[in-house]
Coordinates of C-alpha atoms in Angstrom, one line a residue:
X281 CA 0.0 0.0 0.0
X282 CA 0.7 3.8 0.0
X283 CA 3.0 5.5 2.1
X284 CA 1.7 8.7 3.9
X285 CA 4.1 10.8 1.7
X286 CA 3.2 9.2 -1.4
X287 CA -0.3 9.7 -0.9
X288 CA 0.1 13.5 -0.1
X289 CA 2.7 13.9 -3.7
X290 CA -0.5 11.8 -5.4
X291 CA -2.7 14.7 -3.9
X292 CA -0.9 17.4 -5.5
X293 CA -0.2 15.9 -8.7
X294 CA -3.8 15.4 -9.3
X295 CA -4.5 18.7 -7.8
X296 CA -1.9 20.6 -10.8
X297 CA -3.1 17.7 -13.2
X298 CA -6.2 18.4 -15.6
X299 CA -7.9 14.8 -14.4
X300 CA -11.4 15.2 -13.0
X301 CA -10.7 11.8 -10.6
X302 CA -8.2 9.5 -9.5
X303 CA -8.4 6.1 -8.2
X304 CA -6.3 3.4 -6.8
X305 CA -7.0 0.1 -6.0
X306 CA -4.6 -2.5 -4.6
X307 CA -5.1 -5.5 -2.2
X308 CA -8.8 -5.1 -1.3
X309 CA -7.5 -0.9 -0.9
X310 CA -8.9 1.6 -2.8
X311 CA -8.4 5.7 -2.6
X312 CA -10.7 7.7 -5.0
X313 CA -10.3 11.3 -5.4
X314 CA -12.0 13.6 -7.2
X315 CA -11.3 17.6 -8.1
X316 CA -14.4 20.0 -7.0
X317 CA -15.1 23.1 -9.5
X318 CA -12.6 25.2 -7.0
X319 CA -9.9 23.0 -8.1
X320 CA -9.5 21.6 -4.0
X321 CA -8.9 17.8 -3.9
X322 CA -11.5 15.7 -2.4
X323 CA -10.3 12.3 -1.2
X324 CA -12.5 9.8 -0.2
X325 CA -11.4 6.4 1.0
X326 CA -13.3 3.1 0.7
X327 CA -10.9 0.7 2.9
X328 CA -11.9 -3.4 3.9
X329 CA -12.4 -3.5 7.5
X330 CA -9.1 -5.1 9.2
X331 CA -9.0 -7.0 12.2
X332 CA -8.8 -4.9 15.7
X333 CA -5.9 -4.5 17.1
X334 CA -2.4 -2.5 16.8
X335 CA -1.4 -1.2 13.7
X336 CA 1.7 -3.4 12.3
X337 CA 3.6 -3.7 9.2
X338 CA 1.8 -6.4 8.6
X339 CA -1.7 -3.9 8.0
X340 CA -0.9 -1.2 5.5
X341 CA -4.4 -0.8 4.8
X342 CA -5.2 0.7 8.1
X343 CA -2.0 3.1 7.9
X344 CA -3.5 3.8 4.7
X345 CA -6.7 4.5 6.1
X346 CA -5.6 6.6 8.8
X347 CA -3.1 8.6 6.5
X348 CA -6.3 9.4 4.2
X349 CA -8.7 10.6 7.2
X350 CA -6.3 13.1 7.8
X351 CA -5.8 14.2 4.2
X352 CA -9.2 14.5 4.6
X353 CA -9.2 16.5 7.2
X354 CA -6.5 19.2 5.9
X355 CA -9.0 19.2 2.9
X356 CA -12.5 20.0 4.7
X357 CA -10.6 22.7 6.5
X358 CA -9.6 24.2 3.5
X359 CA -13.0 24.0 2.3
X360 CA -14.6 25.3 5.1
X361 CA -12.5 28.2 4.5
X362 CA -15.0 30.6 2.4
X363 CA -13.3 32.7 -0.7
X364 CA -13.5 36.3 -0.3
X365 CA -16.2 38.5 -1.7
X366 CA -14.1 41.6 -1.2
X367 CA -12.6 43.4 -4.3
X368 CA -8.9 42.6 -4.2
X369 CA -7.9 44.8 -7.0
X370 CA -6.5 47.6 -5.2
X371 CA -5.8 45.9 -2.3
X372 CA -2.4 44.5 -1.2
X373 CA -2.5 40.4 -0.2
X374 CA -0.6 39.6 2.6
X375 CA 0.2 36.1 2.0
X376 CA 1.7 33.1 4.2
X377 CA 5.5 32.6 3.6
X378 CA 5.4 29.0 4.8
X379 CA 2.9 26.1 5.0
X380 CA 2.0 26.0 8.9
X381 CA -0.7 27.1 11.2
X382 CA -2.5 30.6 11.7
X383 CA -2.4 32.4 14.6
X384 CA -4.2 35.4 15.5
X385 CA -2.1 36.5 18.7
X386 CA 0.7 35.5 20.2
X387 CA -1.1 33.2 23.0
X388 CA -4.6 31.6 23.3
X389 CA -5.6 34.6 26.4
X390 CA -4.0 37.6 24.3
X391 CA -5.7 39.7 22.1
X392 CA -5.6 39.3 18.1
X393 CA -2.6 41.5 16.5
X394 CA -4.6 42.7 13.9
X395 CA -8.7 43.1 13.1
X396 CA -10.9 44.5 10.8
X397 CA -10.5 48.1 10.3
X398 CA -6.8 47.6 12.0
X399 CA -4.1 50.4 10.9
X400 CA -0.7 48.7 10.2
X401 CA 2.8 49.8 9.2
X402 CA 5.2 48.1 7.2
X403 CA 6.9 46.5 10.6
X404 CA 3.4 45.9 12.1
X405 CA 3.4 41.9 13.6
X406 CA -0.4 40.8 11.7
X407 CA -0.2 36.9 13.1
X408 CA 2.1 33.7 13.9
X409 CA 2.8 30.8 11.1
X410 CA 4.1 28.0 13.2
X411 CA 5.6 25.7 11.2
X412 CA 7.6 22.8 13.0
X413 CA 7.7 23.7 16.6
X414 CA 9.1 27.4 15.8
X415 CA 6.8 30.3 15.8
X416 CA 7.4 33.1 12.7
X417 CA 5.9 36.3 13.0
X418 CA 4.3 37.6 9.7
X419 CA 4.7 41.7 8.8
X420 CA 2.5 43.5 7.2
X421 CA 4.9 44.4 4.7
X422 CA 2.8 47.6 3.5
X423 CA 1.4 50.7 5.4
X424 CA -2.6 50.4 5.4
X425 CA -5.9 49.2 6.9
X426 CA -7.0 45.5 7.5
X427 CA -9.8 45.2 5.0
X428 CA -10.8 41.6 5.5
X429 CA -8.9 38.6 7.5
X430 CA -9.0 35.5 5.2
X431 CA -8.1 32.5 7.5
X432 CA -9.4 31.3 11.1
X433 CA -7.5 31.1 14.3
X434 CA -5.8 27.6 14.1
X435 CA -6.2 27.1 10.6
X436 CA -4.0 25.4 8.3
X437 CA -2.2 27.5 5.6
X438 CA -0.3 26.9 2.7
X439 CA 3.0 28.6 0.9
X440 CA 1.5 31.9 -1.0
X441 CA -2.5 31.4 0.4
X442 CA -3.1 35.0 1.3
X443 CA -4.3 35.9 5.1
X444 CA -5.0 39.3 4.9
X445 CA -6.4 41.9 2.7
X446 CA -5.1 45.7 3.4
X447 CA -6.3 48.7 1.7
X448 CA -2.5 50.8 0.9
X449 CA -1.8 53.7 2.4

């Protein structure tokens, strides 16, 4: 079966790929995907049930299962993130510089570093990416006004996928 990596490199192949769906079947496993119209993978998994117990070497299909719930999961919360209705072409993106996770403020009790209707400067802190354990703080990068935040508190974010919109100064 599948390795976790080679599942995710499958993902984003099919994802940049013009094919519609995907499907692999191997040793009573099978992973289906399918593109929506927003061009987001869907992956849905249709796995024979494996006897209880600890996962082994001996089971692949249950590492495979458990590998495509949480593909799964990174894809619903991309999907539950809405696209912006806002008119972005005068507005400057600020975007993620790393895949990680968004925060809003520098601890769970502390307020968010930036709002709607927020004036920032160039040096202005906006949020956290935490990739790997180490927390980077994103700049705005641009004198202005926060004119829409794009991503939630705790939410996944990819390389480029913009978090902020701000009207320039």
């Amino acid at each position: 079966m599948l390795k976790v990596q080679e599942i995710r490199e499958l993902i984003k192949l099919v994802d940049q790929s013009s094919l519609d769906e995907f499907v692999y079947e191997y040793d009573g496993a099978k992973i289906k995907m399918k593109k929506n119209v927003a061009g987001t993978v869907t992956v849905k998994e249709q796995i024979t049930p494996v006897a209880p117990g600890p996962v082994s070497e001996s089971k692949p299909e249950a590492v495979a299962a458990v590998a495509v719930k949480q593909e799964e999961k990174v894809v619903q919360q991309q999907e539950e993130s809405k696209p912006s209705t806002t008119d972005t072409t005068n507005l400057y993106k600020i975007t993620s510089p790393m895949v990680g996770t968004f925060y809003a403020s520098p601890s769970p009790d502390a307020d968010v570093y930036v709002k709607l209707g927020s004036r920032v400067a160039i040096d202005s802190v906006v949020c956290i990416v935490e990739a790997m354990k180490l927390f980077n703080e994103i700049e705005a990068e641009v004198n202005g006004e926060i004119v829409e935040v794009l991503v939630k508190d705790g939410q996944l974010v990819e390389y480029g996928q913009p978090l902020f919109l701000v009207k320039p100064e």
